[in-house]
PDB file of C-alpha atoms in Angstrom:
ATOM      1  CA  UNK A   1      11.288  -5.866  20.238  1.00  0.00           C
ATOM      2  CA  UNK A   2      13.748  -4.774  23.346  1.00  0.00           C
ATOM      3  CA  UNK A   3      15.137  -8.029  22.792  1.00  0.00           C
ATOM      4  CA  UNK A   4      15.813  -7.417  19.789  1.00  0.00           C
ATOM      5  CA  UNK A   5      17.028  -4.109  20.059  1.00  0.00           C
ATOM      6  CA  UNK A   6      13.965  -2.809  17.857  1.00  0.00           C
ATOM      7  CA  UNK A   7      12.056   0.789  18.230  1.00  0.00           C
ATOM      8  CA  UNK A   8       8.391   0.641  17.438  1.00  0.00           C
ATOM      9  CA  UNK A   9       7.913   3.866  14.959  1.00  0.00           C
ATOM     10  CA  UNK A  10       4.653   4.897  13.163  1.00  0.00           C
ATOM     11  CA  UNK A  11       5.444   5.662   9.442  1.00  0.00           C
ATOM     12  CA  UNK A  12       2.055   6.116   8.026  1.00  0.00           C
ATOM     13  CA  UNK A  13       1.851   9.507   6.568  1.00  0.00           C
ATOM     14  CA  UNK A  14      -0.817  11.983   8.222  1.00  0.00           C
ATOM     15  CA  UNK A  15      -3.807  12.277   6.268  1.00  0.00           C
ATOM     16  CA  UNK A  16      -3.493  16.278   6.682  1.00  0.00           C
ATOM     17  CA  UNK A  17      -0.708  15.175   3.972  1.00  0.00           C
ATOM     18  CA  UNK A  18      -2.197  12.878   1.894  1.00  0.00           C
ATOM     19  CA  UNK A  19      -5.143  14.874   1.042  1.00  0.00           C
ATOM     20  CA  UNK A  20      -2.659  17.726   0.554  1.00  0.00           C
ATOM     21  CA  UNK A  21      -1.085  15.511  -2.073  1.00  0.00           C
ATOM     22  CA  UNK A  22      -4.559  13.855  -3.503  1.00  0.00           C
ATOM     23  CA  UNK A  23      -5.967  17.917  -3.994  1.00  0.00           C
ATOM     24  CA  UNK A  24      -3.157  19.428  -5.383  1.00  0.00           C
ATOM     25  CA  UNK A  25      -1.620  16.527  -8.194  1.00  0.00           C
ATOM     26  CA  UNK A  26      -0.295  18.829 -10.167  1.00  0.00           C
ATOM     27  CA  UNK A  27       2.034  20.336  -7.730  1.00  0.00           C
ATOM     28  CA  UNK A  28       3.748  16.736  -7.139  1.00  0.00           C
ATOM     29  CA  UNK A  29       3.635  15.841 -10.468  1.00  0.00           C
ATOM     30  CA  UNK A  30       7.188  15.876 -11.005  1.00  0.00           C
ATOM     31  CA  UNK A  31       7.675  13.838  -7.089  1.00  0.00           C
ATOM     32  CA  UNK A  32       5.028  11.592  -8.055  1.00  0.00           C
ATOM     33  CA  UNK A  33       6.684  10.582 -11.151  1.00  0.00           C
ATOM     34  CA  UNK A  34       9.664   9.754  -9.473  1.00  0.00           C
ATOM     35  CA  UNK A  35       7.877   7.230  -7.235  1.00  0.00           C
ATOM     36  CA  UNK A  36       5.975   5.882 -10.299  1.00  0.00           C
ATOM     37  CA  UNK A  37       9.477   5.699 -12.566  1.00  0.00           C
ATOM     38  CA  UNK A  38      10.848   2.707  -9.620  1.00  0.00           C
ATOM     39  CA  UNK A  39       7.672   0.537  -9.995  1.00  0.00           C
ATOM     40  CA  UNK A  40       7.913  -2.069 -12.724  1.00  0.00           C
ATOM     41  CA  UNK A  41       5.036  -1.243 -16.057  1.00  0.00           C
ATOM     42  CA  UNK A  42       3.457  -4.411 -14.716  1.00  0.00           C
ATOM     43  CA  UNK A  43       3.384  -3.255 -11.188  1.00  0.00           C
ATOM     44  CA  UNK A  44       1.894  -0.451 -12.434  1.00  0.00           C
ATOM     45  CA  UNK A  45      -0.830  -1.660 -14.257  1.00  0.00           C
ATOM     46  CA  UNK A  46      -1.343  -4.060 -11.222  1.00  0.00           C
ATOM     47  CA  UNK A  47      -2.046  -1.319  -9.075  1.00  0.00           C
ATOM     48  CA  UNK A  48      -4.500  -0.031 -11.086  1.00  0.00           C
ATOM     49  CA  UNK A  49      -6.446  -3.092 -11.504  1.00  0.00           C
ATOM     50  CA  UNK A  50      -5.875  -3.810  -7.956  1.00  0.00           C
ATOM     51  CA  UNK A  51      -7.322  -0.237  -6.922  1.00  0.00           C
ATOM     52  CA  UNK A  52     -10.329  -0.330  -9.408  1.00  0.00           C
ATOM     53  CA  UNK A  53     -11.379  -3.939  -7.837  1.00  0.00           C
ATOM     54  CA  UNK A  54     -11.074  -2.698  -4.631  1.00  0.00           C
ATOM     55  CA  UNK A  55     -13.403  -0.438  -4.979  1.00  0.00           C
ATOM     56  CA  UNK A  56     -16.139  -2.156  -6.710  1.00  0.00           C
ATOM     57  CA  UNK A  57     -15.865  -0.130 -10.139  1.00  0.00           C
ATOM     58  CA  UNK A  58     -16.671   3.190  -8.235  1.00  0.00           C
ATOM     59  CA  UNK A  59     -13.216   4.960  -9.149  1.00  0.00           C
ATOM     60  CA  UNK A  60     -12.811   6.074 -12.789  1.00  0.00           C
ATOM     61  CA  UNK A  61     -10.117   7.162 -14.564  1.00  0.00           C
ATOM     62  CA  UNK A  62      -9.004  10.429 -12.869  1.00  0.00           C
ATOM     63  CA  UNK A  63      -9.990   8.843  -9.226  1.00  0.00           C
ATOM     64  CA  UNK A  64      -7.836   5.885 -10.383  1.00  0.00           C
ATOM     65  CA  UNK A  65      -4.689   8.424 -11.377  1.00  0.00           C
ATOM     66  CA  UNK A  66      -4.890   9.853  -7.711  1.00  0.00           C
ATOM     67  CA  UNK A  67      -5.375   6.541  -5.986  1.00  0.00           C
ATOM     68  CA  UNK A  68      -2.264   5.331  -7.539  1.00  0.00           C
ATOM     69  CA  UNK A  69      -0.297   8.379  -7.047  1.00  0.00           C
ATOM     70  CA  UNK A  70      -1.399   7.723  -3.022  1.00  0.00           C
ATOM     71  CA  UNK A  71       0.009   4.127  -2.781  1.00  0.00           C
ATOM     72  CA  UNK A  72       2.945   5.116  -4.377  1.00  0.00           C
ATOM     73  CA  UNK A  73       3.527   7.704  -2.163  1.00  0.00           C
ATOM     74  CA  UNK A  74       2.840   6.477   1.377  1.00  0.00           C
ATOM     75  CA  UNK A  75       4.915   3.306   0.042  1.00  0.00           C
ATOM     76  CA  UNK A  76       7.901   6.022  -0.659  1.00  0.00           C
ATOM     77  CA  UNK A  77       7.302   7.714   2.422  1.00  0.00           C
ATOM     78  CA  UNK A  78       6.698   4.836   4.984  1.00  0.00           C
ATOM     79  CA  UNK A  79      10.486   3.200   2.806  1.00  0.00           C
ATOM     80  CA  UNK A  80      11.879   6.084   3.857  1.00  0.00           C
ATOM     81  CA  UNK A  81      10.464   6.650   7.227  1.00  0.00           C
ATOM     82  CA  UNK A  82      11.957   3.633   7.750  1.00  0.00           C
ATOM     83  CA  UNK A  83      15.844   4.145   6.836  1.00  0.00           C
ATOM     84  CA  UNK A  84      15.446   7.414   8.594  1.00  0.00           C
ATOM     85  CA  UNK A  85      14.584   5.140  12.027  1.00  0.00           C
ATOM     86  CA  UNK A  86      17.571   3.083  11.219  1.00  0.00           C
ATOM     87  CA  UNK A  87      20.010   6.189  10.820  1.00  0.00           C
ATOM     88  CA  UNK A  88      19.156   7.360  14.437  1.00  0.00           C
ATOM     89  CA  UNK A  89      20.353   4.224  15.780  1.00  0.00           C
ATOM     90  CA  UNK A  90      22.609   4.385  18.357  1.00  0.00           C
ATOM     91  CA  UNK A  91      26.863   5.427  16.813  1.00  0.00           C
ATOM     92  CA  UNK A  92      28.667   1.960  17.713  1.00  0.00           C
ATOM     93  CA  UNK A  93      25.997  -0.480  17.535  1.00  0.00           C
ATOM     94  CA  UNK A  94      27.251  -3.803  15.280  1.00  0.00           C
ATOM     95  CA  UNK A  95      24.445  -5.735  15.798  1.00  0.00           C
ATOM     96  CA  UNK A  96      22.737  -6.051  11.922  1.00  0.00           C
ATOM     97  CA  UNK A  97      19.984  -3.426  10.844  1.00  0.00           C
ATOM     98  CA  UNK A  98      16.809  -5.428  11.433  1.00  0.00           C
ATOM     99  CA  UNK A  99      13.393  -3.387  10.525  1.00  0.00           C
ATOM    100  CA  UNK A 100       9.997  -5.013  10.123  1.00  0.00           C
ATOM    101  CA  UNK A 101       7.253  -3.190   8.787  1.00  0.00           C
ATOM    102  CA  UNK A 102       3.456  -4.220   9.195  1.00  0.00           C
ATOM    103  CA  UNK A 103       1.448  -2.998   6.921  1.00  0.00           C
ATOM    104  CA  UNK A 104      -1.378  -3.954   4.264  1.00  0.00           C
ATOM    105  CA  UNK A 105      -0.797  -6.748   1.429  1.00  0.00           C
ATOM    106  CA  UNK A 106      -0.637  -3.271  -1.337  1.00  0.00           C
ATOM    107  CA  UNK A 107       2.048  -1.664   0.376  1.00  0.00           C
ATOM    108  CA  UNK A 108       4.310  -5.331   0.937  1.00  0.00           C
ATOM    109  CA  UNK A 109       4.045  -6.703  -2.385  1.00  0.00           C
ATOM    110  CA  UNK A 110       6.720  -6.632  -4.278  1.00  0.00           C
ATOM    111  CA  UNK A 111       5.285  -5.525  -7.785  1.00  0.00           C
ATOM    112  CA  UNK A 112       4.292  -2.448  -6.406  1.00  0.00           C
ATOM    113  CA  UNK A 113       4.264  -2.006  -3.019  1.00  0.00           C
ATOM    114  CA  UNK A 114       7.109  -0.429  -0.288  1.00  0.00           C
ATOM    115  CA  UNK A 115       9.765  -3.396  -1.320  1.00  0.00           C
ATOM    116  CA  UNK A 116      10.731  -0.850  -4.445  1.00  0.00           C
ATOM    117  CA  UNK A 117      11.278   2.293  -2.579  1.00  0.00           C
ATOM    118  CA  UNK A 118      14.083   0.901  -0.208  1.00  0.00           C
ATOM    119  CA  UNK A 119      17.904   0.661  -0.877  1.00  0.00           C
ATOM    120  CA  UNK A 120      18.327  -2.918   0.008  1.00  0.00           C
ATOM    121  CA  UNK A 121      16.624  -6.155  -0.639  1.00  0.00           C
ATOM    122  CA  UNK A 122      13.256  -6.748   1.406  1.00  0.00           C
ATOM    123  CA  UNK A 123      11.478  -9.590   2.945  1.00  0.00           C
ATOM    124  CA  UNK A 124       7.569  -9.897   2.001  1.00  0.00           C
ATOM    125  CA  UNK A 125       5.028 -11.525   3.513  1.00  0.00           C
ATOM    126  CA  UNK A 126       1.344 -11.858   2.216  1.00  0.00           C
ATOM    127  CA  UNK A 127      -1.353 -12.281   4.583  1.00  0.00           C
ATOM    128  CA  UNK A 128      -4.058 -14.232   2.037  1.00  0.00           C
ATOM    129  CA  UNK A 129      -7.538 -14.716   3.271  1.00  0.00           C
ATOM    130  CA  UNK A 130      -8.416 -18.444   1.975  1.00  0.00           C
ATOM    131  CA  UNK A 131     -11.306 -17.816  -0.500  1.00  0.00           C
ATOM    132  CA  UNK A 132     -13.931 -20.706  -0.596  1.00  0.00           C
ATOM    133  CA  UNK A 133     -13.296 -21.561  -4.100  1.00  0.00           C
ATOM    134  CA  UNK A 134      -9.676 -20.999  -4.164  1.00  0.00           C
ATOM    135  CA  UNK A 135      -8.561 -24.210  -1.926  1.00  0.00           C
ATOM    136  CA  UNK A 136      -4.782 -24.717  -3.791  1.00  0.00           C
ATOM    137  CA  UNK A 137      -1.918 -22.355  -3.106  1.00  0.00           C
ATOM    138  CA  UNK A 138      -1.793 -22.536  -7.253  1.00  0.00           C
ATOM    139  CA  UNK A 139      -4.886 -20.718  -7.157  1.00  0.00           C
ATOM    140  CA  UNK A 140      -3.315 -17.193  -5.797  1.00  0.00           C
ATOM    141  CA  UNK A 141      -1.031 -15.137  -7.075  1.00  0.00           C
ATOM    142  CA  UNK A 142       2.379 -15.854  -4.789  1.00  0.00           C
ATOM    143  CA  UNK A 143       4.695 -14.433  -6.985  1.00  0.00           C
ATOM    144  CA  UNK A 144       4.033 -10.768  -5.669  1.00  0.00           C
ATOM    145  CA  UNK A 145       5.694 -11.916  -2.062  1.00  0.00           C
ATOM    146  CA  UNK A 146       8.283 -14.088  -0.849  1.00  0.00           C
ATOM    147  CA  UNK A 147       5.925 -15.481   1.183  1.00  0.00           C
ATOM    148  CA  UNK A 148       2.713 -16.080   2.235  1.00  0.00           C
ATOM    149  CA  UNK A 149       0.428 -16.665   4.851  1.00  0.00           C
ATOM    150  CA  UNK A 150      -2.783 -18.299   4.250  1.00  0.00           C
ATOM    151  CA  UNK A 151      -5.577 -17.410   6.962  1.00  0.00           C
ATOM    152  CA  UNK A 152      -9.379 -17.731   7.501  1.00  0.00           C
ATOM    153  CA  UNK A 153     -12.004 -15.681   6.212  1.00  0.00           C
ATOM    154  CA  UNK A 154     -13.189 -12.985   8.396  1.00  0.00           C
ATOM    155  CA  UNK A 155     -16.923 -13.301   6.817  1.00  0.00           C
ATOM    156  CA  UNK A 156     -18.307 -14.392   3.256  1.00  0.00           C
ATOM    157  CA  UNK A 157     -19.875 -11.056   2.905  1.00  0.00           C
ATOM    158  CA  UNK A 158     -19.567  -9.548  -0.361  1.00  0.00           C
ATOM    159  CA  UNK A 159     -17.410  -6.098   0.045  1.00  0.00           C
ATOM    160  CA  UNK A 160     -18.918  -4.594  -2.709  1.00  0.00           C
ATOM    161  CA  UNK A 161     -22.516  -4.673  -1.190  1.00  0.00           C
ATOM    162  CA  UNK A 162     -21.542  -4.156   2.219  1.00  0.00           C
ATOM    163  CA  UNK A 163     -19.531  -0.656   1.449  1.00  0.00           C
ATOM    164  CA  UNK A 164     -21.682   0.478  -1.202  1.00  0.00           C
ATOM    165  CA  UNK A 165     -22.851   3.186   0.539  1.00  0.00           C
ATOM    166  CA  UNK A 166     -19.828   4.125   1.644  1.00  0.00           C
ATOM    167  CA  UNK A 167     -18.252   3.688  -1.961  1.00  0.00           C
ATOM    168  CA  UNK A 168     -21.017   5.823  -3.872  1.00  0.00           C
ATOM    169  CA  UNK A 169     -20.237   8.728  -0.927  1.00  0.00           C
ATOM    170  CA  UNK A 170     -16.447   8.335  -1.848  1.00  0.00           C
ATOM    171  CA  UNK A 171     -17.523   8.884  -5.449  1.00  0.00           C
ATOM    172  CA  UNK A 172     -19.373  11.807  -4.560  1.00  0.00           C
ATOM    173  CA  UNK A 173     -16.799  13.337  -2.309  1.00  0.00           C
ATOM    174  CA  UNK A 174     -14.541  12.820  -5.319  1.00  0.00           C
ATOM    175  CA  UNK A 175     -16.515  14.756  -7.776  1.00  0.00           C
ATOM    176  CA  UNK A 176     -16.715  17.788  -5.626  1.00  0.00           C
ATOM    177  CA  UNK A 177     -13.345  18.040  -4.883  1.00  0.00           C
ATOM    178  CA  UNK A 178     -12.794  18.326  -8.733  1.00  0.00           C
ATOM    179  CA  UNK A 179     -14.992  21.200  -9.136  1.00  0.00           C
TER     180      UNK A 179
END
């Protein structure tokens, strides 16, 4: 990073904020529409899909609306955590703006993720666990990075049975935040 004249910064959103945003929606409606209006429709229905997989068919509709309105933000926020870093760079430097953010496969893709929050063009890159029936690159879906990295399996577990617990007290947690 010195090397490359590069300044670690942490641009996750606190989750004092997030659950700010996720118990009050209707305050940052009008915000959250804003974030949703740069995502393409099919990003958007992506998400959702993406979201409700993720967590095993244990978010419904509502859950689903605030999950979504989440990504979104911490994609917008992390974007423009980001250009903020870059505007505090030194007056007089000419070497080029060079940022690299590591984050999850959500917030990189490029259908919905942190690539449509920033000014400029960015670079994506997929970390893809290899699934054991899924052996051909043909058999992913590449086109939401510009590229990808194929890598082991961490376990063959099934997520949904090994966070069900977890997933059902998410649910729960959920409901009573609604009341």
């Amino acid at each position: 990073l010195a090397r490359n004249k590069m300044t670690p910064v942490a641009i996750h959103p606190s989750r004092k904020r997030l659950m700010g945003r996720a118990r009050q929606p209707q305050k940052f409606a009008e915000e959250n529409a804003n974030y949703l209006a740069r995502l393409p429709e099919r990003g958007v229905a992506n998400l959702r899909v993406d979201i409700d997989r993720g967590h095993c068919g244990n978010a419904a509709g509502a859950m689903i609306d605030m999950m979504v309105g989440a990504q979104i933000y911490k994609d917008h926020w992390m974007a423009s955590q980001m250009m903020a870093a870059e505007e505090r760079r030194v007056a007089g430097e000419t070497s080029p703006l060079r940022s690299v953010i590591i984050a999850g496969n959500g917030h990189v893709r490029k259908d919905y993720g942190l690539p449509n929050h920033l000014p400029r063009k960015a670079l994506s890159i997929g970390l893809i666990e290899v699934q054991s029936d899924q052996m051909s690159p043909a058999d992913y879906d590449l086109e939401r990075f510009d590229y990808v990295w194929f890598t082991p399996r961490l376990d063959d577990d099934d997520p949904c049975e090994k966070y069900k617990k977890a997933l059902e007290q998410m649910k729960e947690r959920y409901r009573k935040m609604r009341q």
